[in-house]
Amino acid sequence: MHAYRTPHITQRNIMDNTQKNLLLELSIVTIAILAVSRIIFCFRGVPWLSDYISTIVAVLFLYVPVMVLWMRRRSIDFLTCNLGDFLRSIKIFLITAIIVFPIFFLLAHLWQNIVMRESNFVLAGFPDVFSTILFQLLVVALPEEFFFRGYFQSAIDQVFVKKYRFLGADLGLGWLITAVVFAFAHSIITYQWWHFSIFFPALLFGYLRLRTGSIVAPILFHTSANIFMNWFSRCYF
């Protein structure tokens, strides 16, 4: 009489299946949300729709990951839930901004002068500063960081091991992939030749996410970076 043997399911098999399912989920969700966003932007010439396109896309980038996480019964663990963590995120954001923005300003200024041959730098004002901040925070930075650094990076970091530690953050291949997808996504929705350069600030957004454990610092830095670029471009043009 032969004993019946059950299939041997190892922890590695379970992890492999989980990782494959996460990659499949991320691929489907990301392709779908970018395709829908692209279709929406194709109708930006429609008068009654053009004023709301950015808001519609922002809601899409917030609603879709929330629904996916709810259906998959995964928690939204990338939001800061206590005051201590929130203040720590603000502190790290401020330190990063103080270090990065002066360096970026100098390099961007040299680029305009040496490469672009632009020397007519004039300090621009900010007559609509409050509306600009609200738009960049609520319509741009919040939904993009919620999707890419919150949903996407959190999931893909479960697929690829974070092997390297840099300035208090554990980094891995998922960090790089998220930055690539983030930069590529901008050109899918609306193409600009310089979108490749978005990869570099995306690395910093991802680092802040991993360094602080939440998306508060990435949201604040993303908002500040967009406002800074808005101001800087008006200083030359």
Short mmCIF file of C-alpha atoms in Angstrom, two decimals:
data_model
loop_
_atom_site.label_atom_id
_atom_site.label_comp_id
_atom_site.label_asym_id
_atom_site.label_seq_id
_atom_site.Cartn_x
_atom_site.Cartn_y
_atom_site.Cartn_z
CA MET A 1 0.00 0.00 0.00
CA HIS A 2 1.50 3.32 -1.10
CA ALA A 3 1.08 6.47 0.94
CA TYR A 4 -0.48 9.36 -0.93
CA ARG A 5 1.91 12.27 -1.37
CA THR A 6 0.59 15.80 -1.31
CA PRO A 7 2.31 18.40 -3.47
CA HIS A 8 5.15 20.09 -1.62
CA ILE A 9 4.40 23.82 -1.52
CA THR A 10 7.35 25.79 -0.22
CA GLN A 11 7.45 29.31 1.12
CA ARG A 12 9.50 30.20 -1.98
CA ASN A 13 6.68 28.99 -4.27
CA ILE A 14 4.16 31.12 -2.39
CA MET A 15 6.42 34.17 -2.57
CA ASP A 16 7.05 33.65 -6.28
CA ASN A 17 3.32 33.51 -6.99
CA THR A 18 2.69 36.59 -4.85
CA GLN A 19 5.41 38.51 -6.66
CA LYS A 20 4.12 37.47 -10.08
CA ASN A 21 0.59 38.50 -9.12
CA LEU A 22 1.84 41.89 -7.90
CA LEU A 23 3.75 42.49 -11.14
CA LEU A 24 0.71 41.52 -13.18
CA GLU A 25 -1.53 43.77 -11.09
CA LEU A 26 0.85 46.73 -11.37
CA SER A 27 1.17 46.27 -15.13
CA ILE A 28 -2.58 46.10 -15.72
CA VAL A 29 -3.47 48.98 -13.38
CA THR A 30 -0.70 51.28 -14.63
CA ILE A 31 -1.34 50.63 -18.32
CA ALA A 32 -5.08 51.09 -17.81
CA ILE A 33 -4.82 54.36 -15.88
CA LEU A 34 -2.31 55.82 -18.35
CA ALA A 35 -4.42 54.76 -21.33
CA VAL A 36 -7.55 56.34 -19.86
CA SER A 37 -5.62 59.50 -18.98
CA ARG A 38 -4.27 59.68 -22.52
CA ILE A 39 -7.77 59.31 -23.98
CA ILE A 40 -9.04 62.06 -21.68
CA PHE A 41 -6.25 64.40 -22.79
CA CYS A 42 -7.12 63.73 -26.43
CA PHE A 43 -10.40 65.58 -25.74
CA ARG A 44 -8.74 68.62 -24.16
CA GLY A 45 -9.98 70.73 -27.07
CA VAL A 46 -13.60 70.22 -25.99
CA PRO A 47 -14.60 73.55 -24.34
CA TRP A 48 -16.66 72.22 -21.45
CA LEU A 49 -14.10 69.48 -20.70
CA SER A 50 -10.82 71.38 -20.98
CA ASP A 51 -11.30 73.19 -17.66
CA TYR A 52 -11.69 69.93 -15.73
CA ILE A 53 -9.20 67.56 -17.39
CA SER A 54 -6.49 67.97 -14.74
CA THR A 55 -9.02 67.41 -11.95
CA ILE A 56 -10.49 64.32 -13.64
CA VAL A 57 -7.05 62.77 -14.08
CA ALA A 58 -6.14 63.64 -10.48
CA VAL A 59 -9.26 61.88 -9.18
CA LEU A 60 -8.41 58.89 -11.38
CA PHE A 61 -4.91 58.62 -9.88
CA LEU A 62 -6.41 58.68 -6.38
CA TYR A 63 -9.54 56.58 -6.88
CA VAL A 64 -8.05 53.67 -8.84
CA PRO A 65 -5.30 52.68 -6.36
CA VAL A 66 -7.71 53.06 -3.42
CA MET A 67 -10.17 50.69 -5.10
CA VAL A 68 -7.43 48.20 -6.02
CA LEU A 69 -6.04 48.17 -2.49
CA TRP A 70 -9.56 47.76 -1.08
CA MET A 71 -10.36 44.85 -3.41
CA ARG A 72 -7.00 43.21 -2.64
CA ARG A 73 -7.53 43.82 1.08
CA ARG A 74 -4.21 45.62 1.43
CA SER A 75 -3.86 48.56 3.78
CA ILE A 76 -2.90 52.10 2.79
CA ASP A 77 0.27 52.08 4.88
CA PHE A 78 2.07 54.93 3.15
CA LEU A 79 0.19 57.76 4.86
CA THR A 80 1.44 59.36 8.08
CA CYS A 81 -1.01 58.66 10.90
CA ASN A 82 0.60 60.40 13.88
CA LEU A 83 1.98 63.85 14.59
CA GLY A 84 5.50 62.66 15.35
CA ASP A 85 5.95 60.97 11.97
CA PHE A 86 4.32 63.93 10.22
CA LEU A 87 6.73 66.41 11.80
CA ARG A 88 9.66 64.12 11.01
CA SER A 89 8.59 64.01 7.36
CA ILE A 90 8.39 67.82 7.27
CA LYS A 91 11.85 68.06 8.86
CA ILE A 92 13.41 65.71 6.29
CA PHE A 93 11.63 67.56 3.47
CA LEU A 94 12.98 70.92 4.67
CA ILE A 95 16.54 69.61 5.03
CA THR A 96 16.38 68.08 1.55
CA ALA A 97 14.94 71.25 0.04
CA ILE A 98 17.61 73.44 1.64
CA ILE A 99 20.32 71.21 0.17
CA VAL A 100 18.84 70.51 -3.27
CA PHE A 101 17.19 73.72 -4.47
CA PRO A 102 20.24 76.03 -4.31
CA ILE A 103 22.32 73.45 -6.21
CA PHE A 104 19.57 72.96 -8.77
CA PHE A 105 19.14 76.70 -9.20
CA LEU A 106 22.85 77.12 -9.92
CA LEU A 107 22.96 74.23 -12.41
CA ALA A 108 19.77 75.35 -14.16
CA HIS A 109 21.10 78.90 -14.38
CA LEU A 110 24.36 77.67 -15.93
CA TRP A 111 22.39 75.52 -18.38
CA GLN A 112 20.36 78.51 -19.53
CA ASN A 113 23.44 80.69 -19.90
CA ILE A 114 25.90 78.23 -21.45
CA VAL A 115 23.75 75.76 -23.39
CA MET A 116 20.60 77.73 -24.20
CA ARG A 117 22.45 81.05 -24.58
CA GLU A 118 19.87 82.82 -22.43
CA SER A 119 21.24 85.64 -20.31
CA ASN A 120 18.13 87.76 -19.68
CA PHE A 121 17.44 86.51 -16.15
CA VAL A 122 14.89 88.69 -14.36
CA LEU A 123 13.35 87.81 -10.99
CA ALA A 124 9.71 86.92 -11.64
CA GLY A 125 6.90 87.64 -9.23
CA PHE A 126 4.17 85.34 -7.95
CA PRO A 127 0.85 87.18 -8.26
CA ASP A 128 -1.20 83.96 -7.98
CA VAL A 129 0.98 82.15 -5.45
CA PHE A 130 -1.86 80.67 -3.34
CA SER A 131 -3.80 79.25 -6.27
CA THR A 132 -0.55 77.88 -7.71
CA ILE A 133 0.32 76.16 -4.43
CA LEU A 134 -3.16 74.65 -4.08
CA PHE A 135 -3.17 73.41 -7.68
CA GLN A 136 0.30 71.89 -7.50
CA LEU A 137 -0.40 70.31 -4.11
CA LEU A 138 -3.92 68.93 -4.57
CA VAL A 139 -4.20 68.36 -8.32
CA VAL A 140 -0.62 67.40 -9.24
CA ALA A 141 1.64 66.28 -6.39
CA LEU A 142 -0.89 64.52 -4.13
CA PRO A 143 -2.48 62.23 -6.77
CA GLU A 144 0.82 61.49 -8.54
CA GLU A 145 2.65 60.66 -5.32
CA PHE A 146 -0.31 58.66 -4.03
CA PHE A 147 -0.23 56.47 -7.12
CA PHE A 148 3.47 56.21 -7.92
CA ARG A 149 5.26 56.44 -4.57
CA GLY A 150 2.33 55.18 -2.50
CA TYR A 151 0.63 52.40 -4.44
CA PHE A 152 3.18 51.50 -7.16
CA GLN A 153 6.45 51.74 -5.23
CA SER A 154 5.02 50.07 -2.13
CA ALA A 155 3.90 47.10 -4.22
CA ILE A 156 6.98 46.75 -6.39
CA ASP A 157 9.24 46.90 -3.33
CA GLN A 158 7.60 43.64 -2.29
CA VAL A 159 8.82 42.08 -5.53
CA PHE A 160 12.42 43.28 -5.58
CA VAL A 161 14.66 43.11 -2.53
CA LYS A 162 16.01 46.41 -1.21
CA LYS A 163 19.71 45.55 -1.10
CA TYR A 164 21.34 48.92 -0.58
CA ARG A 165 21.22 51.41 2.27
CA PHE A 166 21.87 55.07 1.48
CA LEU A 167 21.47 57.98 3.89
CA GLY A 168 18.99 56.14 6.07
CA ALA A 169 16.89 54.59 3.28
CA ASP A 170 16.86 51.01 2.00
CA LEU A 171 16.92 51.16 -1.80
CA GLY A 172 16.38 48.50 -4.44
CA LEU A 173 15.42 47.89 -8.04
CA GLY A 174 11.82 48.90 -7.29
CA TRP A 175 13.02 52.42 -6.50
CA LEU A 176 14.61 52.71 -9.96
CA ILE A 177 11.70 51.11 -11.80
CA THR A 178 9.22 53.49 -10.16
CA ALA A 179 11.28 56.49 -11.28
CA VAL A 180 11.45 55.17 -14.86
CA VAL A 181 7.72 54.48 -15.01
CA PHE A 182 6.95 57.89 -13.49
CA ALA A 183 9.01 59.71 -16.13
CA PHE A 184 7.67 57.56 -18.98
CA ALA A 185 4.07 58.08 -17.82
CA HIS A 186 4.33 61.83 -18.38
CA SER A 187 5.16 61.31 -22.05
CA ILE A 188 2.36 58.77 -22.47
CA ILE A 189 -0.24 61.27 -21.26
CA THR A 190 1.20 64.32 -23.04
CA TYR A 191 4.59 64.23 -24.78
CA GLN A 192 7.40 66.72 -24.11
CA TRP A 193 10.99 66.09 -25.21
CA TRP A 194 12.38 66.93 -21.77
CA HIS A 195 10.27 64.37 -19.89
CA PHE A 196 13.27 62.03 -19.62
CA SER A 197 14.72 64.44 -17.06
CA ILE A 198 11.78 63.77 -14.72
CA PHE A 199 13.56 60.52 -13.86
CA PHE A 200 16.04 62.39 -11.66
CA PRO A 201 13.63 64.20 -9.31
CA ALA A 202 11.60 60.97 -9.29
CA LEU A 203 14.60 59.25 -7.70
CA LEU A 204 14.53 61.85 -4.95
CA PHE A 205 10.76 61.48 -4.47
CA GLY A 206 11.24 57.74 -4.13
CA TYR A 207 14.13 58.16 -1.72
CA LEU A 208 12.04 60.44 0.52
CA ARG A 209 9.26 57.85 0.48
CA LEU A 210 11.65 55.15 1.68
CA ARG A 211 13.48 57.43 4.10
CA THR A 212 10.35 58.58 5.92
CA GLY A 213 8.01 55.62 5.41
CA SER A 214 5.23 57.82 4.03
CA ILE A 215 4.39 60.03 1.05
CA VAL A 216 4.18 63.29 3.02
CA ALA A 217 7.76 64.38 2.24
CA PRO A 218 7.52 63.36 -1.45
CA ILE A 219 4.27 65.31 -1.82
CA LEU A 220 5.78 68.43 -0.26
CA PHE A 221 8.98 68.20 -2.30
CA HIS A 222 7.08 67.46 -5.51
CA THR A 223 4.88 70.50 -4.91
CA SER A 224 7.87 72.72 -4.15
CA ALA A 225 9.80 71.48 -7.19
CA ASN A 226 6.92 72.23 -9.55
CA ILE A 227 6.41 75.70 -8.06
CA PHE A 228 10.14 76.38 -8.28
CA MET A 229 10.24 75.33 -11.96
CA ASN A 230 7.19 77.48 -12.67
CA TRP A 231 8.97 80.48 -11.16
CA PHE A 232 12.35 79.73 -12.72
CA SER A 233 10.96 79.37 -16.24
CA ARG A 234 9.19 82.74 -15.92
CA CYS A 235 12.49 84.35 -14.91
CA TYR A 236 13.80 83.62 -18.40
CA PHE A 237 10.75 83.67 -20.63
#
